[in-house]
Structure formats: structure tokens, C-alpha cells
Amino acid sequence: MSAALSDRIAQCALKHYHDVLPSNGGKPQSTEWTVYAAIVACRQHPNNNDAQELWVVSCATGSKCTSIRPVVSSLPTHTAQKQGRKRPHPDLNNEDDDRKICSFYNGMVLKDSHAETLARRGLVAVLWDEVVENLLQNKPIPRPLLEAIQSSESRQNFQLRKDTSLHMYISDNPCGDSSIYRIKKPTSNKSTDQPETVINFTGAKIILSDGKGEGGAAKLDESISSTLTCTNAADANHTSSQIVTVGREDVQQLGALRIKSSRSNIPSHMRSISMSCSDKLVRWGVLGLGGALLSMYIPNPIVLSSICVSKDPRAVDDRADLGQLNALRRAITDRIGKALMVMTETEKGWNVKPPKVAVVSDVFERSKSSSEFRHDHRMNVIADNDPNNNKRVKKESVCGMSINWHLSVQQAAKAEVTIGATGLKRGKKPKSPTDVVNNSSRLSRYQFALRCKKCNSLSSEAGGHYSDAASYREYKQATANHLLTKVATLTSGEGPLAGWVRSGSQDNFTLPHE
């Protein structure tokens, strides 16, 4: 990827944040930081190969994740009699009662509110909207991402337009393996020409054992933060349960799978089980960004052509073995390349290339790395002015809210604000099950499942073939078993992502009848 294009992608994403996202809530305050990510489309001019049109398809902020179980257990299970029953959500039939709505809860909570994950889910929402509009044969879609392709299936299939590529901008290196690189150690010694360096600490918990003695990283020390129970993704039925051991590292391994950061003293039943963004980017780079349900209509994986990240002001020269750019190559490009070698051995015609990566000079001022740099600078100023002053400078706190935005076919695009700790939209505390439905994010698995069911009912197969599936898990297995098989290839045995973990029953929920 040329430096000029990566710079333009970053500038397009940052301009969108400042000019389009609302400033009346959701954005970090002056004492807060967050991560910002955007998926930018690039379309070649039909008559000029050197001309490209760029626009933001989806974007999001956020650096929080949550565990579904404690959130769901805190939600209302019935409507108080004194309130009366409110009008049901339009996606639900009038006969749906509180008990049925409660069975949807697991699918309504956003487990992972990291910016990269929400930006990807925003893209998925855009793709679902385009599939629906094409099946309805409505008015032409402005700036469409998809084009129809011939298929042996009776349903209509689509692919990413040949003149269009997708790119991701991220304000910081993704959590997990990508964030392990060398940075300047805070120091107040002005005369030091070569400042001392340290390895940036990812904070993500390394997977030491997957419960079978397979796929886990070799243990480097005896410090293990906690144990948690989850279901390995290689289990097609998601029924078996293994104890997965994760740990906080003293010496960080390179290339290891990790789950997202959380406090080490959190009980296992309350811990979030979300793979790190570095690991997720590897999976998306092999299997595609669309997910299992969308693969019914978009069989060829849609992947990122490039990923560009703002330069960490603390990072050392990128030519170093553990420089910021090399960390991106090692953790994302190289790991995707190795995984694709496995896929091409088993899947003929799996024509996917690893994304190019770049570090750009344009900086998101409220990023985590910029916040750390500001803190280090304040500490150095105090030490330089008074070496005996032991005063500590309070660090900026992480913003607890997330903003997501994506293009909309049916109406003007609007931002949505969600709370990372609950995985629900910002607003009043829900007092009834119907309130929870209204508070669920448009990016939730529940909403995507509804879109899929709608598409199946519109397609030439009429959707009745899948109507017997009572749960989200059964629906995925009935509609997208082909992709789930590929997931098993990557995550089982000696696969390149062996040891990948899931949260078991927390992933499943009942589907509403149409």
C-alpha cells in the first residue's frame, strides 16, 4: 500500500470523526481516552486508474467488553402490573410475552465494544441492508458495495464490487499481539541521547490451556490470573465445556492467542470472554468480515485490503525488530498468511490475500497511546522541575461509552451510543422486557438474526426451510454450516488459531417467530 493512500484513508476516517459524529454525548471528555476505528471504502475511477474515491462505510469508538451472564441476570424479567404493557417492539408479534422476550436477551447484549469490533459490525449491518434492498428490488442504492453474481443456489448471491476495496483505520495498534512493541521508557534525564526502551504491555490475557492440553501457549511463568469456563470454537455443537486457563504475563509471548484485558480478580463467571482484536483481525482476514449468517448470500469472503494505524508517539524506530509497524506485520499480516496456507490446502479457490499494514503520522488526539504520552510528559515536567517531588499525575480514564455509525440505505445515517459495561444503548434503565428490546443495539446478534430471517423469507427459497430452528445456534448450523466447518479447520487440533475460545451457552438465544 502506498504511503499516499494510507495517509488519505487515515485523514478520511479522522475527518469523519470530527465532522460527522455528534459531540453531544459518547465522545471522550478532556480527561478520557478511547480507541477509534473506521472502515473506509476505496473505489477506482472508471476512466482513471490513478483516481480513487474514499468514503467511510462504518466507524466506532470503544475499548470495553462485558460478560453477558451478569448483564442478563440484572435485566427485568417481567412487566410490572402498575406500568401496564407497552406496545411491543415492531420486530415482535403481539403474542410475544415477557418470558419469550427474556429468552432473546443473550443476543441483545454487545459482548465486545472495542472500536474495531463495532466498526466491523457496522459494515455487516450495511451489507445486510444492501442484500435486503436487492432482494426487494427497491430503488438503486447510492454507493453500493455489492454486486450480484451467478450462483448454483436458488437464492441470489452477491460479492464485493470488483472496483471497490475496504480498508480499516485504527487510532492504536489492536489489543493483543499487535500491541507488543518497543516504546520509550518515561525518563526525566534530559541529557540521554538514547532513551531507555521497554516493551509495551498488551494487558490482554494469554491463553495457557484450552482444557484439552491443545492450542494453548507454553507457560513462561507461574503467574495465572484466573480460570474460566467456556466452549472451544472447534466443537461444532458447542455443547462440551472445558476449563480454559488464562494468565497475566511477566514476559510476553509473540504470536499467542489472547482474550481481552480485564482485572485479574474478576470471578470466572463474570469475566468477559472475547478474543483480542489482533486475533479477530486474523480470523476476519481468512474467513471474511461478514460472518456465518451473511455467508449464505455473500459466499466469497470480503476482507480488508489494508490496515493503517496512527503512530504511537512513544514508539521507537519502526526499523527495529519490535517496532510498531513490525508488530502489525507479525501479528496480523504474517499470521493471516500462515492461516491462508492451511485454508488453501483444504479449500479450492479460496482466493484471499493478507492485508497490507501501515503506520501513519496523523494522530487521533484522544487515543490511548496519546493519553499515555501526555501522562509521561507531565510526569517528566514535574521531575525536571523538582527531582524530590514524588507527586503522581493522575492518568486519564477510559471512556465508558461507545459510538457506532454506519451508512444506511433506508434513512439518513445516525450515530448510536452504547455503554460498554452493559452492551446496551445509552438511556434510562430498562424496567420491562420490552424496554430491553428497545435498548438493544442495532449491531446486536439479535438484530442481525432478524435481518437474516427476513432475507430468507424474501429469497427464492422463501425461508420456510429454516423456520424450525428455535435458537440462534441451530439457525447458524442450518444456514451456514459450510463456514462453521472452515472455522473448525482454523481453530482445532494443529490449526493456526487452535485454542480459540467461546463463551458457550452465553452465545445462544431463542429466535422470535416471524
XYZ file of N, CA, C and O in Angstrom, residues 400-494:
380
model
N -16.255 5.203 29.045
C -17.118 4.030 29.197
C -18.170 3.888 28.113
O -18.836 2.859 28.030
N -18.325 4.922 27.283
C -19.336 4.872 26.222
C -18.689 4.612 24.868
O -17.513 4.892 24.657
N -19.487 4.080 23.955
C -19.057 3.832 22.586
C -20.035 4.475 21.621
O -21.245 4.504 21.886
N -19.511 4.983 20.529
C -20.344 5.500 19.442
C -20.178 4.568 18.249
O -19.051 4.173 17.919
N -21.272 4.196 17.616
C -21.166 3.500 16.334
C -21.985 4.233 15.290
O -23.038 4.801 15.586
N -21.479 4.248 14.070
C -22.115 4.945 12.944
C -21.892 4.107 11.698
O -20.804 3.541 11.510
N -22.907 4.005 10.857
C -22.704 3.357 9.555
C -23.701 3.915 8.552
O -24.742 4.475 8.917
N -23.370 3.770 7.287
C -24.263 4.219 6.233
C -25.575 3.454 6.296
O -25.614 2.279 6.694
N -26.641 4.106 5.909
C -27.951 3.478 5.931
C -28.615 3.654 4.574
O -28.571 4.740 3.988
N -29.200 2.574 4.078
C -29.867 2.624 2.782
C -31.232 3.269 2.885
O -31.644 4.077 2.048
N -31.959 2.942 3.949
C -33.351 3.380 4.058
C -33.505 4.802 4.585
O -34.487 5.473 4.292
N -32.564 5.289 5.388
C -32.736 6.591 6.018
C -31.387 7.249 6.233
O -30.342 6.665 5.966
N -31.422 8.491 6.689
C -30.177 9.214 6.947
C -29.381 8.508 8.042
O -29.945 8.046 9.039
N -28.088 8.409 7.837
C -27.230 7.714 8.803
C -27.186 8.481 10.113
O -27.053 9.704 10.131
N -27.338 7.758 11.227
C -27.288 8.369 12.553
C -26.344 7.581 13.446
O -26.162 6.380 13.266
N -25.786 8.282 14.407
C -24.907 7.618 15.372
C -25.737 6.997 16.485
O -26.829 7.464 16.810
N -25.212 5.923 17.053
C -25.828 5.258 18.196
C -24.796 5.190 19.314
O -23.635 4.875 19.067
N -25.218 5.485 20.529
C -24.315 5.452 21.684
C -24.679 4.267 22.557
O -25.848 4.089 22.929
N -23.692 3.448 22.885
C -23.906 2.295 23.752
C -22.967 2.371 24.960
O -21.973 3.096 24.942
N -23.302 1.626 25.987
C -22.499 1.565 27.212
C -21.694 0.269 27.196
O -22.266 -0.816 27.093
N -20.378 0.390 27.305
C -19.530 -0.789 27.219
C -19.793 -1.810 28.300
O -19.718 -3.016 28.071
N -20.127 -1.355 29.510
C -20.307 -2.263 30.644
C -21.592 -3.071 30.567
O -21.703 -4.136 31.175
N -22.589 -2.586 29.809
C -23.863 -3.291 29.698
C -24.110 -3.862 28.304
O -24.928 -4.769 28.149
N -23.436 -3.319 27.291
C -23.671 -3.776 25.936
C -25.009 -3.352 25.375
O -25.494 -3.917 24.383
N -25.654 -2.357 26.009
C -26.946 -1.840 25.569
C -26.832 -0.362 25.225
O -25.849 0.296 25.570
N -27.854 0.169 24.557
C -27.849 1.582 24.208
C -27.910 2.455 25.457
O -28.491 2.063 26.479
N -27.336 3.636 25.329
C -27.414 4.602 26.421
C -28.864 5.048 26.594
O -29.587 5.257 25.626
N -29.289 5.194 27.832
C -30.650 5.633 28.094
C -31.081 5.236 29.489
O -30.271 4.797 30.316
N -32.359 5.375 29.747
C -32.888 5.022 31.058
C -32.761 3.525 31.293
O -32.821 2.720 30.366
N -32.611 3.179 32.562
C -32.525 1.774 32.935
C -33.827 1.073 32.551
O -34.910 1.527 32.910
N -33.750 -0.051 31.792
C -34.984 -0.730 31.374
C -35.765 -1.270 32.572
O -35.191 -1.836 33.501
N -37.085 -1.067 32.541
C -37.945 -1.516 33.627
C -38.844 -2.670 33.213
O -39.578 -3.215 34.047
N -38.812 -3.029 31.940
C -39.627 -4.142 31.452
C -38.866 -4.829 30.328
O -37.949 -4.252 29.735
N -39.225 -6.066 30.005
C -38.571 -6.752 28.885
C -38.670 -5.985 27.570
O -37.720 -5.983 26.780
N -39.797 -5.335 27.331
C -39.929 -4.559 26.101
C -38.931 -3.396 26.074
O -38.403 -3.040 25.015
N -38.666 -2.803 27.244
C -37.643 -1.753 27.317
C -36.279 -2.281 26.889
O -35.500 -1.582 26.233
N -35.984 -3.523 27.270
C -34.691 -4.116 26.907
C -34.593 -4.268 25.396
O -33.541 -3.991 24.801
N -35.676 -4.701 24.763
C -35.678 -4.835 23.299
C -35.384 -3.484 22.657
O -34.579 -3.368 21.734
N -36.040 -2.438 23.156
C -35.830 -1.101 22.600
C -34.439 -0.563 22.899
O -33.952 0.319 22.198
N -33.807 -1.073 23.951
C -32.457 -0.630 24.314
C -31.365 -1.454 23.659
O -30.189 -1.160 23.838
N -31.730 -2.504 22.935
C -30.709 -3.326 22.292
C -30.123 -2.589 21.097
O -30.827 -1.868 20.383
N -28.832 -2.764 20.892
C -28.142 -2.076 19.808
C -28.543 -2.639 18.450
O -28.847 -3.826 18.312
N -28.529 -1.800 17.456
C -28.790 -2.240 16.085
C -27.683 -3.167 15.569
O -27.841 -3.816 14.538
N -26.558 -3.217 16.287
C -25.444 -4.065 15.890
C -25.438 -5.405 16.635
O -24.498 -6.188 16.483
N -26.470 -5.688 17.412
C -26.502 -6.918 18.205
C -26.752 -8.129 17.317
O -27.290 -8.025 16.206
N -26.388 -9.308 17.825
C -26.619 -10.545 17.090
C -28.114 -10.798 16.900
O -28.535 -11.370 15.884
N -28.913 -10.358 17.849
C -30.364 -10.486 17.736
C -30.876 -9.747 16.495
O -31.671 -10.285 15.713
N -30.409 -8.515 16.294
C -30.855 -7.730 15.146
C -30.376 -8.341 13.831
O -31.099 -8.348 12.829
N -29.133 -8.857 13.814
C -28.628 -9.480 12.593
C -29.385 -10.762 12.270
O -29.624 -11.077 11.098
N -29.765 -11.528 13.298
C -30.540 -12.745 13.064
C -31.896 -12.416 12.451
O -32.387 -13.133 11.567
N -32.515 -11.326 12.922
C -33.791 -10.900 12.341
C -33.617 -10.526 10.876
O -34.476 -10.842 10.040
N -32.519 -9.842 10.544
C -32.270 -9.478 9.149
C -32.118 -10.736 8.290
O -32.620 -10.800 7.165
N -31.395 -11.715 8.823
C -31.190 -12.948 8.070
C -32.511 -13.658 7.811
O -32.777 -14.141 6.705
N -33.363 -13.733 8.816
C -34.659 -14.386 8.654
C -35.512 -13.642 7.626
O -36.223 -14.257 6.833
N -35.394 -12.318 7.625
C -36.144 -11.532 6.644
C -35.652 -11.830 5.236
O -36.453 -11.994 4.299
N -34.327 -11.912 5.071
C -33.766 -12.208 3.755
C -34.188 -13.594 3.288
O -34.500 -13.791 2.103
N -34.199 -14.564 4.200
C -34.611 -15.906 3.816
C -36.066 -15.935 3.364
O -36.442 -16.678 2.463
N -36.894 -15.123 4.003
C -38.305 -15.083 3.607
C -38.488 -14.375 2.268
O -39.457 -14.635 1.552
N -37.536 -13.477 1.904
C -37.618 -12.761 0.636
C -36.965 -13.520 -0.512
O -37.284 -13.290 -1.675
N -36.042 -14.417 -0.180
C -35.298 -15.121 -1.221
C -36.176 -16.147 -1.911
O -37.281 -16.450 -1.483
N -35.665 -16.718 -2.977
C -36.432 -17.694 -3.754
C -36.709 -18.959 -2.970
O -37.611 -19.722 -3.310
N -35.955 -19.189 -1.882
C -36.217 -20.368 -1.052
C -37.340 -20.122 -0.060
O -37.757 -21.030 0.660
N -37.804 -18.883 0.031
C -38.975 -18.490 0.848
C -38.751 -18.618 2.342
O -39.624 -18.315 3.127
N -37.584 -19.061 2.742
C -37.255 -19.044 4.157
C -37.894 -20.125 4.994
O -37.472 -20.359 6.116
N -38.922 -20.808 4.511
C -39.586 -21.811 5.317
C -38.699 -22.979 5.694
O -38.923 -23.642 6.691
N -37.679 -23.217 4.890
C -36.790 -24.354 5.140
C -36.093 -24.244 6.487
O -35.724 -25.248 7.081
N -35.904 -23.023 6.970
C -35.164 -22.818 8.207
C -36.059 -22.419 9.376
O -35.579 -22.107 10.446
N -37.360 -22.409 9.176
C -38.255 -21.880 10.201
C -38.304 -22.754 11.454
O -38.759 -22.301 12.491
N -37.859 -24.009 11.350
C -37.919 -24.887 12.509
C -36.802 -24.622 13.510
O -36.857 -25.121 14.640
N -35.778 -23.884 13.109
C -34.669 -23.606 14.022
C -35.162 -22.702 15.142
O -35.648 -21.601 14.909
N -35.050 -23.182 16.371
C -35.589 -22.436 17.503
C -34.568 -21.505 18.122
O -34.933 -20.558 18.811
N -33.284 -21.759 17.906
C -32.252 -20.953 18.545
C -31.285 -20.391 17.520
O -31.185 -20.877 16.379
N -30.555 -19.379 17.934
C -29.546 -18.745 17.090
C -28.498 -19.766 16.651
O -28.088 -19.794 15.490
N -28.069 -20.621 17.577
C -27.052 -21.628 17.263
C -27.555 -22.603 16.215
O -26.860 -22.921 15.243
N -28.793 -23.091 16.395
C -29.362 -24.018 15.419
C -29.525 -23.350 14.063
O -29.319 -23.975 13.020
N -29.891 -22.080 14.069
C -30.090 -21.347 12.820
C -28.774 -21.214 12.063
O -28.713 -21.395 10.844
N -27.688 -20.907 12.782
C -26.379 -20.810 12.143
C -25.963 -22.151 11.555
O -25.431 -22.224 10.445
N -26.200 -23.223 12.294
C -25.800 -24.544 11.815
C -26.615 -24.958 10.596
O -26.104 -25.629 9.691
N -27.893 -24.546 10.548
C -28.745 -24.912 9.419
C -28.437 -24.096 8.171
O -28.539 -24.587 7.054
N -28.032 -22.839 8.363
C -27.872 -21.942 7.229
C -26.429 -21.756 6.793
O -26.172 -21.405 5.642
N -25.480 -21.961 7.691
C -24.094 -21.602 7.369
C -23.107 -22.658 7.849
O -22.002 -22.329 8.258
N -23.487 -23.921 7.756
C -22.599 -24.979 8.235
C -21.301 -25.029 7.448
O -20.259 -25.441 7.959
N -21.351 -24.576 6.179
C -20.146 -24.577 5.343
C -19.056 -23.690 5.937
O -17.878 -24.046 5.932
N -19.454 -22.516 6.468
C -18.454 -21.630 7.063
C -18.031 -22.125 8.434
O -16.859 -21.993 8.816
N -18.949 -22.698 9.193
C -18.593 -23.235 10.503
C -17.563 -24.349 10.370
O -16.705 -24.532 11.243
N -17.630 -25.105 9.273
C -16.626 -26.141 9.031
C -15.257 -25.529 8.836
O -14.245 -26.052 9.314
N -15.203 -24.401 8.140
C -13.921 -23.706 7.946
C -13.396 -23.150 9.268
O -12.176 -23.135 9.506
N -14.298 -22.688 10.118
C -13.885 -22.222 11.442
C -13.213 -23.350 12.201
O -12.157 -23.162 12.833
N -13.793 -24.540 12.133
C -13.222 -25.689 12.828
C -11.838 -26.023 12.293
O -10.938 -26.412 13.045
N -11.642 -25.856 10.975
C -10.328 -26.116 10.386
C -9.262 -25.209 10.984
O -8.131 -25.633 11.251
N -9.621 -23.968 11.233
C -8.659 -23.000 11.760
C -8.418 -23.151 13.253
O -7.318 -22.888 13.739
N -9.440 -23.577 13.987
C -9.368 -23.474 15.448
C -9.157 -24.797 16.169
O -9.053 -24.811 17.397
N -9.104 -25.910 15.443
C -8.964 -27.198 16.116
C -7.591 -27.807 15.875
O -6.883 -27.420 14.946
N -7.235 -28.769 16.725
C -6.010 -29.538 16.536
C -4.780 -28.675 16.406
O -4.428 -27.909 17.301
N -4.133 -28.780 15.249
C -2.929 -28.002 14.962
C -3.235 -26.782 14.106
O -2.340 -26.217 13.483
